[in-house]
PDB file of C-alpha atoms in Angstrom:
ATOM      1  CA  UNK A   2     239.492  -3.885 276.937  1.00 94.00           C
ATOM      2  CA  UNK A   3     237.882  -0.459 277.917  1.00 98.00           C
ATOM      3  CA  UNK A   4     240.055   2.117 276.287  1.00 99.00           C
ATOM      4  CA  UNK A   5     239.093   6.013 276.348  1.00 99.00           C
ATOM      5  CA  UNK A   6     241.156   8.186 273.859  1.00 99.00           C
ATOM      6  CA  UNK A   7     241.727  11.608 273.444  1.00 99.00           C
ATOM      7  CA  UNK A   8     243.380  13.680 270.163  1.00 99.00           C
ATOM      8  CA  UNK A   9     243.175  17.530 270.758  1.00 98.00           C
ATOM      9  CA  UNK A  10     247.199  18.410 269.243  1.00 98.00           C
ATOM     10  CA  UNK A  11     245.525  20.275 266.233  1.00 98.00           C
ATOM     11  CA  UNK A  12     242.202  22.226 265.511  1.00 98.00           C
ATOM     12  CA  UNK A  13     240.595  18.596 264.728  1.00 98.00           C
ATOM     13  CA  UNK A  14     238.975  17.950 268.221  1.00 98.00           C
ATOM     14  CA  UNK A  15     238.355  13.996 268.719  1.00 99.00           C
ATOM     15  CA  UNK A  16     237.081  11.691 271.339  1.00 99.00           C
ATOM     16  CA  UNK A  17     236.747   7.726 271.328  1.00 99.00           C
ATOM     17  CA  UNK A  18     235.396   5.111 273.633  1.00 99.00           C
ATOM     18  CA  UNK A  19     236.540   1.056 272.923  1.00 99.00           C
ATOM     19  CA  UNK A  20     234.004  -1.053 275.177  1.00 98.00           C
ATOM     20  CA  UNK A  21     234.604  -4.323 273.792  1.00 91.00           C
ATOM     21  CA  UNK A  22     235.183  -4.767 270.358  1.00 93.00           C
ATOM     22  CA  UNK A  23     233.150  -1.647 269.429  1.00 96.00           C
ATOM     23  CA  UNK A  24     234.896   1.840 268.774  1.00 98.00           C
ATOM     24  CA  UNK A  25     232.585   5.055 268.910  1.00 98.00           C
ATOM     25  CA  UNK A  26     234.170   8.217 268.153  1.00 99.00           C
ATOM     26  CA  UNK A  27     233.295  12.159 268.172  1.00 98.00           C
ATOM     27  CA  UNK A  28     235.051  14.684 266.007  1.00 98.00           C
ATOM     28  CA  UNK A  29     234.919  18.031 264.447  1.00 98.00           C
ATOM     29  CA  UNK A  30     236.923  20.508 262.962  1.00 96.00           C
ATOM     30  CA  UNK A  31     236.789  23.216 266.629  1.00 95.00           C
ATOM     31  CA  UNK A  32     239.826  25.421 266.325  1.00 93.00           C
ATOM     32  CA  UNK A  33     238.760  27.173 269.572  1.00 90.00           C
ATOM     33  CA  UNK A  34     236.002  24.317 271.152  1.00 94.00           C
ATOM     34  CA  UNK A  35     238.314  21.727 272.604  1.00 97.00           C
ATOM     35  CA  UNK A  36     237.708  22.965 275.863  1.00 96.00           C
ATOM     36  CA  UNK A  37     234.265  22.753 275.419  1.00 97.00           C
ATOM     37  CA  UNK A  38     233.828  19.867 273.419  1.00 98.00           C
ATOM     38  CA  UNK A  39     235.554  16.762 275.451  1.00 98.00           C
ATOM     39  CA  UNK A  40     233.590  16.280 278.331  1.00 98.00           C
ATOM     40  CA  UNK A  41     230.551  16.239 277.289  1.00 98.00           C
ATOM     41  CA  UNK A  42     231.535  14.243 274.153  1.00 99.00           C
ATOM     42  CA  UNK A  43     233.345  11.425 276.937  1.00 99.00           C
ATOM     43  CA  UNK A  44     229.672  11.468 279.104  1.00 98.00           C
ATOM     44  CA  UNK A  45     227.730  11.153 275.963  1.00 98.00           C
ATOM     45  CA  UNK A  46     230.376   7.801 274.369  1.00 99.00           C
ATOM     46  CA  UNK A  47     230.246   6.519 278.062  1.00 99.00           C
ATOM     47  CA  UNK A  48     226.493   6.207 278.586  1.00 98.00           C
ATOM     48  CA  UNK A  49     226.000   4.811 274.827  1.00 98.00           C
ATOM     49  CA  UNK A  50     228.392   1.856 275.571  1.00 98.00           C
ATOM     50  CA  UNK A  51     226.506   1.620 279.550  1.00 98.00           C
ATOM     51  CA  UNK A  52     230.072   1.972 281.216  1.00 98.00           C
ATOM     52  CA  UNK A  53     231.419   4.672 283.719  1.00 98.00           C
ATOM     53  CA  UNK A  54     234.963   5.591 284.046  1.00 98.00           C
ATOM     54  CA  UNK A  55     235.582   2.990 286.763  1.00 96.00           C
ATOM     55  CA  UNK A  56     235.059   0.799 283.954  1.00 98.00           C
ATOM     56  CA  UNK A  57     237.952   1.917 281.881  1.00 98.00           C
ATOM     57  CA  UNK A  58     241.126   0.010 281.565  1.00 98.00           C
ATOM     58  CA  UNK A  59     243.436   3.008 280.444  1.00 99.00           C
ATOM     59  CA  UNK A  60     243.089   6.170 278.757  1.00 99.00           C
ATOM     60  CA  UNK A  61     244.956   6.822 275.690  1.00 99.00           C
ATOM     61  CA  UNK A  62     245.893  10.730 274.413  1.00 99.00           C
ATOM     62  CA  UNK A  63     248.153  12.125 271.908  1.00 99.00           C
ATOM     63  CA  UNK A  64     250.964  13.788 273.637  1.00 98.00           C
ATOM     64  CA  UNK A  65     252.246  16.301 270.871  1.00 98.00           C
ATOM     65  CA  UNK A  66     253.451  17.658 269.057  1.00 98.00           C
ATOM     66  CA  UNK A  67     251.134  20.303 268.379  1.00 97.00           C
ATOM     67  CA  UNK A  68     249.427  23.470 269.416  1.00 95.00           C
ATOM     68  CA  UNK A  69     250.224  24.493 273.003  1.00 94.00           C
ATOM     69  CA  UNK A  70     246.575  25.636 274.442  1.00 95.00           C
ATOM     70  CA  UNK A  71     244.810  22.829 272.539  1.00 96.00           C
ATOM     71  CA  UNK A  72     247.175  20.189 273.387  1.00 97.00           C
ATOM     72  CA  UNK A  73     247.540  21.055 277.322  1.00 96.00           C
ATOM     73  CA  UNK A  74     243.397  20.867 277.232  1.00 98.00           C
ATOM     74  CA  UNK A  75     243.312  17.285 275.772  1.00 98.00           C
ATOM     75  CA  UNK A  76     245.977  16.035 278.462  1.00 98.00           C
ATOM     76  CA  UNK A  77     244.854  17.957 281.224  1.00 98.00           C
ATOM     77  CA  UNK A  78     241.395  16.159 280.739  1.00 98.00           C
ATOM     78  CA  UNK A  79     242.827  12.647 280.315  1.00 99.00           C
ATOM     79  CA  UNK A  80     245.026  13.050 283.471  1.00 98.00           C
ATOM     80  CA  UNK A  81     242.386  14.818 285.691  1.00 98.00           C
ATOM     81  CA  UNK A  82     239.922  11.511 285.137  1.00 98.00           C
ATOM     82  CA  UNK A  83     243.134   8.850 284.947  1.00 99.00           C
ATOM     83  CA  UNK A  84     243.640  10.535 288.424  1.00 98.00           C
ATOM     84  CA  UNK A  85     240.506  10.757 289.812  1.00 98.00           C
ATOM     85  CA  UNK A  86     239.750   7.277 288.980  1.00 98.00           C
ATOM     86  CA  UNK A  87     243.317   5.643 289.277  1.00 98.00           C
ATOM     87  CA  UNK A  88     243.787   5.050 285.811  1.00 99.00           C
ATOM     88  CA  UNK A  89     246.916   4.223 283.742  1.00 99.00           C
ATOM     89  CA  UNK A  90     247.675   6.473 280.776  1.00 99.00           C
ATOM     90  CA  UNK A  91     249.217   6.003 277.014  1.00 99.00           C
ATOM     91  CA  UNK A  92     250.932   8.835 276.037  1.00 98.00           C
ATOM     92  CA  UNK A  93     250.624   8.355 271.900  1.00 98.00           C
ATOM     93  CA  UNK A  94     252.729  10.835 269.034  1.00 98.00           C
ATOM     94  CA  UNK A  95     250.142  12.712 267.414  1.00 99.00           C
ATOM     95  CA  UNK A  96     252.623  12.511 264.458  1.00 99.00           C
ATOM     96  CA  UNK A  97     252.350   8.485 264.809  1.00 98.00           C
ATOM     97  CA  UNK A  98     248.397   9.113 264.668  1.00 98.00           C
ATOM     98  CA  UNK A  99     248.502  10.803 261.505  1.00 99.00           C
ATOM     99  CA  UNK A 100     250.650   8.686 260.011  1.00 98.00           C
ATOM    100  CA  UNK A 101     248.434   5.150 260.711  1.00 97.00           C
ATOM    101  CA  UNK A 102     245.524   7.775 259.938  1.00 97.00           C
ATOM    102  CA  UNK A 103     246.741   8.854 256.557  1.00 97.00           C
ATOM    103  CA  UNK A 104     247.386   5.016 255.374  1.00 94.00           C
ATOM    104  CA  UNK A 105     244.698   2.397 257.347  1.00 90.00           C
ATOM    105  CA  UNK A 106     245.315  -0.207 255.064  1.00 87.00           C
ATOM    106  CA  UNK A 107     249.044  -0.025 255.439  1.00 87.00           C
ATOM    107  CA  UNK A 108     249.765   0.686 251.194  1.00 90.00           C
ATOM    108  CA  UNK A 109     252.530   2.589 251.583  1.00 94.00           C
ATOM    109  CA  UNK A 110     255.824   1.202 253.225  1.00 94.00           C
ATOM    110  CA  UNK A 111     256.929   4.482 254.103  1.00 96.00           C
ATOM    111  CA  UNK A 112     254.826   8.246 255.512  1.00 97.00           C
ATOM    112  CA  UNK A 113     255.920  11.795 256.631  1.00 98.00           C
ATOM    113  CA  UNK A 114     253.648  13.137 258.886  1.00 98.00           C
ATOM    114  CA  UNK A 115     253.596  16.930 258.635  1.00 99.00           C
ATOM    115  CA  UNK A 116     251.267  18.802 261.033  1.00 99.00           C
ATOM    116  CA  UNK A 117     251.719  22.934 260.197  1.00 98.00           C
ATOM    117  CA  UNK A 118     253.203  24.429 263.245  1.00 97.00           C
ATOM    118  CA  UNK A 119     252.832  27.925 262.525  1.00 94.00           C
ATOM    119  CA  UNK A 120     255.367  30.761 262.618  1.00 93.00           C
ATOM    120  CA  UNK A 121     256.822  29.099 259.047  1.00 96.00           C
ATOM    121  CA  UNK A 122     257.417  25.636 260.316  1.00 97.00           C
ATOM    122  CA  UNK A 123     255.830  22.128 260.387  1.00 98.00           C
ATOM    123  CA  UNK A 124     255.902  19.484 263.194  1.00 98.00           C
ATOM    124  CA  UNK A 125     257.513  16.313 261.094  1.00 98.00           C
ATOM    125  CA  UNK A 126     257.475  12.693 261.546  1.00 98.00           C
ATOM    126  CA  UNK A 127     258.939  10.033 259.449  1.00 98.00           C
ATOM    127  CA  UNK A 128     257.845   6.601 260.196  1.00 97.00           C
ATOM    128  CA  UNK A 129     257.750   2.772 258.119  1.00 96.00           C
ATOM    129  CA  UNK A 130     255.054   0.402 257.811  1.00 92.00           C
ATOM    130  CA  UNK A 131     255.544  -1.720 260.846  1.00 90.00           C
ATOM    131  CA  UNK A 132     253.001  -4.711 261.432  1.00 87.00           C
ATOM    132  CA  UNK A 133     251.380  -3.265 264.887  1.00 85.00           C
ATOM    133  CA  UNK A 134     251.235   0.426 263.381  1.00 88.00           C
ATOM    134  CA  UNK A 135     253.951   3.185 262.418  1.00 95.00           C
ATOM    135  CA  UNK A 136     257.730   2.696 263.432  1.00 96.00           C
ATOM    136  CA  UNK A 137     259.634   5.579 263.597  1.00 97.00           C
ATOM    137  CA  UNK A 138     262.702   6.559 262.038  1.00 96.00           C
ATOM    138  CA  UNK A 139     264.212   8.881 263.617  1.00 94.00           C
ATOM    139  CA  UNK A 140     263.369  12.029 266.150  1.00 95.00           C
ATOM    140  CA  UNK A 141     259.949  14.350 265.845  1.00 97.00           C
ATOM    141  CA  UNK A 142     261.160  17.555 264.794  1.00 96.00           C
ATOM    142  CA  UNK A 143     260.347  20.798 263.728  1.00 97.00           C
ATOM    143  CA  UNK A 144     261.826  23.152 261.181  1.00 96.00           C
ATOM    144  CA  UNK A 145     260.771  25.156 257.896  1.00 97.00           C
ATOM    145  CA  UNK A 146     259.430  23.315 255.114  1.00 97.00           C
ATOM    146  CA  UNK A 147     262.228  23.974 252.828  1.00 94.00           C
ATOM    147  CA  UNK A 148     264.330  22.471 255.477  1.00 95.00           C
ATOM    148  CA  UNK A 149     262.893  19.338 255.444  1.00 96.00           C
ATOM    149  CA  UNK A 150     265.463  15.838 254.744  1.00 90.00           C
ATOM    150  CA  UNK A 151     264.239  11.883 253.703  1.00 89.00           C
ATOM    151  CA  UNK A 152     266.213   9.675 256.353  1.00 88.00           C
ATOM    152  CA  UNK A 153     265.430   6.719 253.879  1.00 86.00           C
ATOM    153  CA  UNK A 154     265.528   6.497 250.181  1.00 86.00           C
ATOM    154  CA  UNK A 155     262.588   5.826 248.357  1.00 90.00           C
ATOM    155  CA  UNK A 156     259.041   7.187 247.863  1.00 93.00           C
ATOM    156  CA  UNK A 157     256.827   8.438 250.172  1.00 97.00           C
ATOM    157  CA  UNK A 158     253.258   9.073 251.100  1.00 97.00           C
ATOM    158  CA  UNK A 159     253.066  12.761 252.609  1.00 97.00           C
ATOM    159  CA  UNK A 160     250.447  13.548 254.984  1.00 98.00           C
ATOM    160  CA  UNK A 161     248.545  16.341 257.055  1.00 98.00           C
ATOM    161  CA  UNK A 162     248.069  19.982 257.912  1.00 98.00           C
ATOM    162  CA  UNK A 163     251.449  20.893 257.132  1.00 98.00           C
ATOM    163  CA  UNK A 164     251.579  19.604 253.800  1.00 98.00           C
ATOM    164  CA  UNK A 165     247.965  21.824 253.137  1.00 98.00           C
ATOM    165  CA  UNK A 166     249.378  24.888 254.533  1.00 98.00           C
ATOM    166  CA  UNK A 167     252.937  24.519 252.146  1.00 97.00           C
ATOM    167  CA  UNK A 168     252.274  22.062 249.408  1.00 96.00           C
ATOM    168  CA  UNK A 169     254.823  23.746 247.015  1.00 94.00           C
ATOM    169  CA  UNK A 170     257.738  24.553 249.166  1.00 96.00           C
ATOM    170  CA  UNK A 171     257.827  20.750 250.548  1.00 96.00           C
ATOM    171  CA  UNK A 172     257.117  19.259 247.079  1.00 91.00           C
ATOM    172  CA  UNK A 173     260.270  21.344 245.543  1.00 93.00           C
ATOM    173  CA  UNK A 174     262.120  19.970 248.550  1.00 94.00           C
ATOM    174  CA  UNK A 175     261.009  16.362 248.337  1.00 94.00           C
ATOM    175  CA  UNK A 176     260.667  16.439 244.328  1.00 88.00           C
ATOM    176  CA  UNK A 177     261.515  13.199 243.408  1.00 88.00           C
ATOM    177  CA  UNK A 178     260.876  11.189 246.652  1.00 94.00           C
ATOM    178  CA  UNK A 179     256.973  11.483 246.586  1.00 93.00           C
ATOM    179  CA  UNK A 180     254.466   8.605 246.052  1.00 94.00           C
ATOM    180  CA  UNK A 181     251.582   9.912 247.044  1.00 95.00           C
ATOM    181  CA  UNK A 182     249.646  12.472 249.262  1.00 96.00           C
ATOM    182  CA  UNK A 183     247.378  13.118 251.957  1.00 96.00           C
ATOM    183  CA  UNK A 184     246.986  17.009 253.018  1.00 97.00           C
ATOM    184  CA  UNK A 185     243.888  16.603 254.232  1.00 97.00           C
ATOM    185  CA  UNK A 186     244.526  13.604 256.799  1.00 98.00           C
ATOM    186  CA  UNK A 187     244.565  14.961 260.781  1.00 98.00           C
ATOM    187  CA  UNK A 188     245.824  12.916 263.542  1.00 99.00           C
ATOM    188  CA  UNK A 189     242.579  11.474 265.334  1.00 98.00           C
ATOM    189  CA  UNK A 190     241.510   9.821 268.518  1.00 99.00           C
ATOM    190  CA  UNK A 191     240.507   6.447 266.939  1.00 98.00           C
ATOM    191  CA  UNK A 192     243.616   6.819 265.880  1.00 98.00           C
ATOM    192  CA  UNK A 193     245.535   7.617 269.429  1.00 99.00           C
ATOM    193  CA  UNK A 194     243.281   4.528 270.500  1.00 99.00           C
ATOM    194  CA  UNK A 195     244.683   1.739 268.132  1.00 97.00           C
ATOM    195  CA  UNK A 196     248.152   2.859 268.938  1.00 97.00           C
ATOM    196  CA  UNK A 197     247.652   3.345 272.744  1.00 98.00           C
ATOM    197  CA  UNK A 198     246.214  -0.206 273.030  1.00 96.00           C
ATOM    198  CA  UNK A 199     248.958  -1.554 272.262  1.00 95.00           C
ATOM    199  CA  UNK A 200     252.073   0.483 274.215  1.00 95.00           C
ATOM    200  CA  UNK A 201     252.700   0.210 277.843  1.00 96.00           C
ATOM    201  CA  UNK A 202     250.894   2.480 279.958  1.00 98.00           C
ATOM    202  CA  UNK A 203     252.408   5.098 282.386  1.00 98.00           C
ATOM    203  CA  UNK A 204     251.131   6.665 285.592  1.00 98.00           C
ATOM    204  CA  UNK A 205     248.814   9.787 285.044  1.00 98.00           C
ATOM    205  CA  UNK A 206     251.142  11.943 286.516  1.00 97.00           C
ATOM    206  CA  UNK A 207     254.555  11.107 284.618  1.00 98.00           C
ATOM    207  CA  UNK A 208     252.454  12.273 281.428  1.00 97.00           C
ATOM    208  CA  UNK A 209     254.042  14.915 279.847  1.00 96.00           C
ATOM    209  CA  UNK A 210     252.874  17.047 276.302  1.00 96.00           C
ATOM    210  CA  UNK A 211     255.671  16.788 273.688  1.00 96.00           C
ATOM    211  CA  UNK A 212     256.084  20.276 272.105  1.00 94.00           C
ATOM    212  CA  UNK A 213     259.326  19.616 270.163  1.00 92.00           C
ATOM    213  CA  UNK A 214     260.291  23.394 270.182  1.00 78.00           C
ATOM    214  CA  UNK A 215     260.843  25.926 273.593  1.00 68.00           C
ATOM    215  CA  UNK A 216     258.526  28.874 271.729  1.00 49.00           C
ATOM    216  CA  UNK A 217     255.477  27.269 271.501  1.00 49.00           C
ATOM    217  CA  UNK A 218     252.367  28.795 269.660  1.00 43.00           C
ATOM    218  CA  UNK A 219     248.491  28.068 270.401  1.00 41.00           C
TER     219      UNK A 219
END
């Protein structure tokens, strides 16, 4: 399968190409270069692995939650070629990439994906070990970190930007329920590509970004 994904939900901009069995993948820390960065990124994967976009079988891209500008860039990309091309698209949870990012070889049986949302608050996801990739439990939401509740007993491995940006309000709120962490983990497009691979694609133009709060920041 030819699978193109995109991950542009937080300032870590990444591309990555499946032709075959082999992954290639562009990324880079670009606060303010998604816009700049994807296409020529997708033209440069494309032309390594000899295919065009006709070749593709889908397009994968993390729907959300995350930052609004970067977020609307990465989609509007992935549906303007899925379009253009007839395509089929998987919309992926960025949380759900962080989570399979922060543990690849699956050693923790549960993860809470925190990606900082600004304005006080983190994007949260909890999700179990499941054998195809993350399961979640439970709906993506956002709040403050001192807000923050286990839906399951037991420890946890606590990942991403949101857990950098408060590491000691969330560990006074989680004290106790922590196994391990991972603040430096960011949802990524190889990422978006192992999950989208294996959900149902959707038309290109039922894809909607997932913002999980009305007032949205960039």
């Amino acid at each position: 399968m030819n699978i193109l994904a995109i991950e542009t939900a937080t300032p870590r901009c990444s591309v990555a190409l499946q032709a075959g069995p082999e992954i290639r993948v562009r990324a880079e820390h670009a606060p303010r270069g998604h816009a700049t960065l994807l296409l020529p990124w997708i033209g440069e994967l494309l032309a390594e692995a000899g295919l065009a976009y006709a070749d593709l079988d889908r397009i994968a891209v993390g729907r959300g939650p995350g930052g609004f500008t970067s977020l609307r860039i990465g989609l509007g990309v992935a549906q303007g070629i899925a379009l253009a091309h007839d395509l089929p698209v998987a919309p992926v949870s960025s949380l759900a990439a962080l989570a399979l990012a922060a543990d690849p070889e699956a050693e923790h049986e549960r993860i809470l994906a925190l990606i900082d949302a600004r304005m006080g608050e983190v994007f949260v996801g909890a999700f179990a070990r499941g054998p195809d990739g993350p399961i979640a439990l439970g709906a993506e939401r956002v709040l403050p970190p001192d807000q923050l509740v286990i839906p399951e007993a037991g420890r946890w491995l606590l990942a991403g930007s949101g857990l950098a940006a408060y590491p000691g309000r969330i560990e006074t709120r989680l004290a106790g329920s922590v196994a391990a962490r991972q603040p430096e983990a960011w949802p990524e497009a190889r990422q978006v590509l192992v999950i989208g691979r294996r959900i149902n694609p959707v038309p290109a133009w039922s894809v909607e970004p997932v913002y999980v709060r009305d007032n949205v920041t960039s």
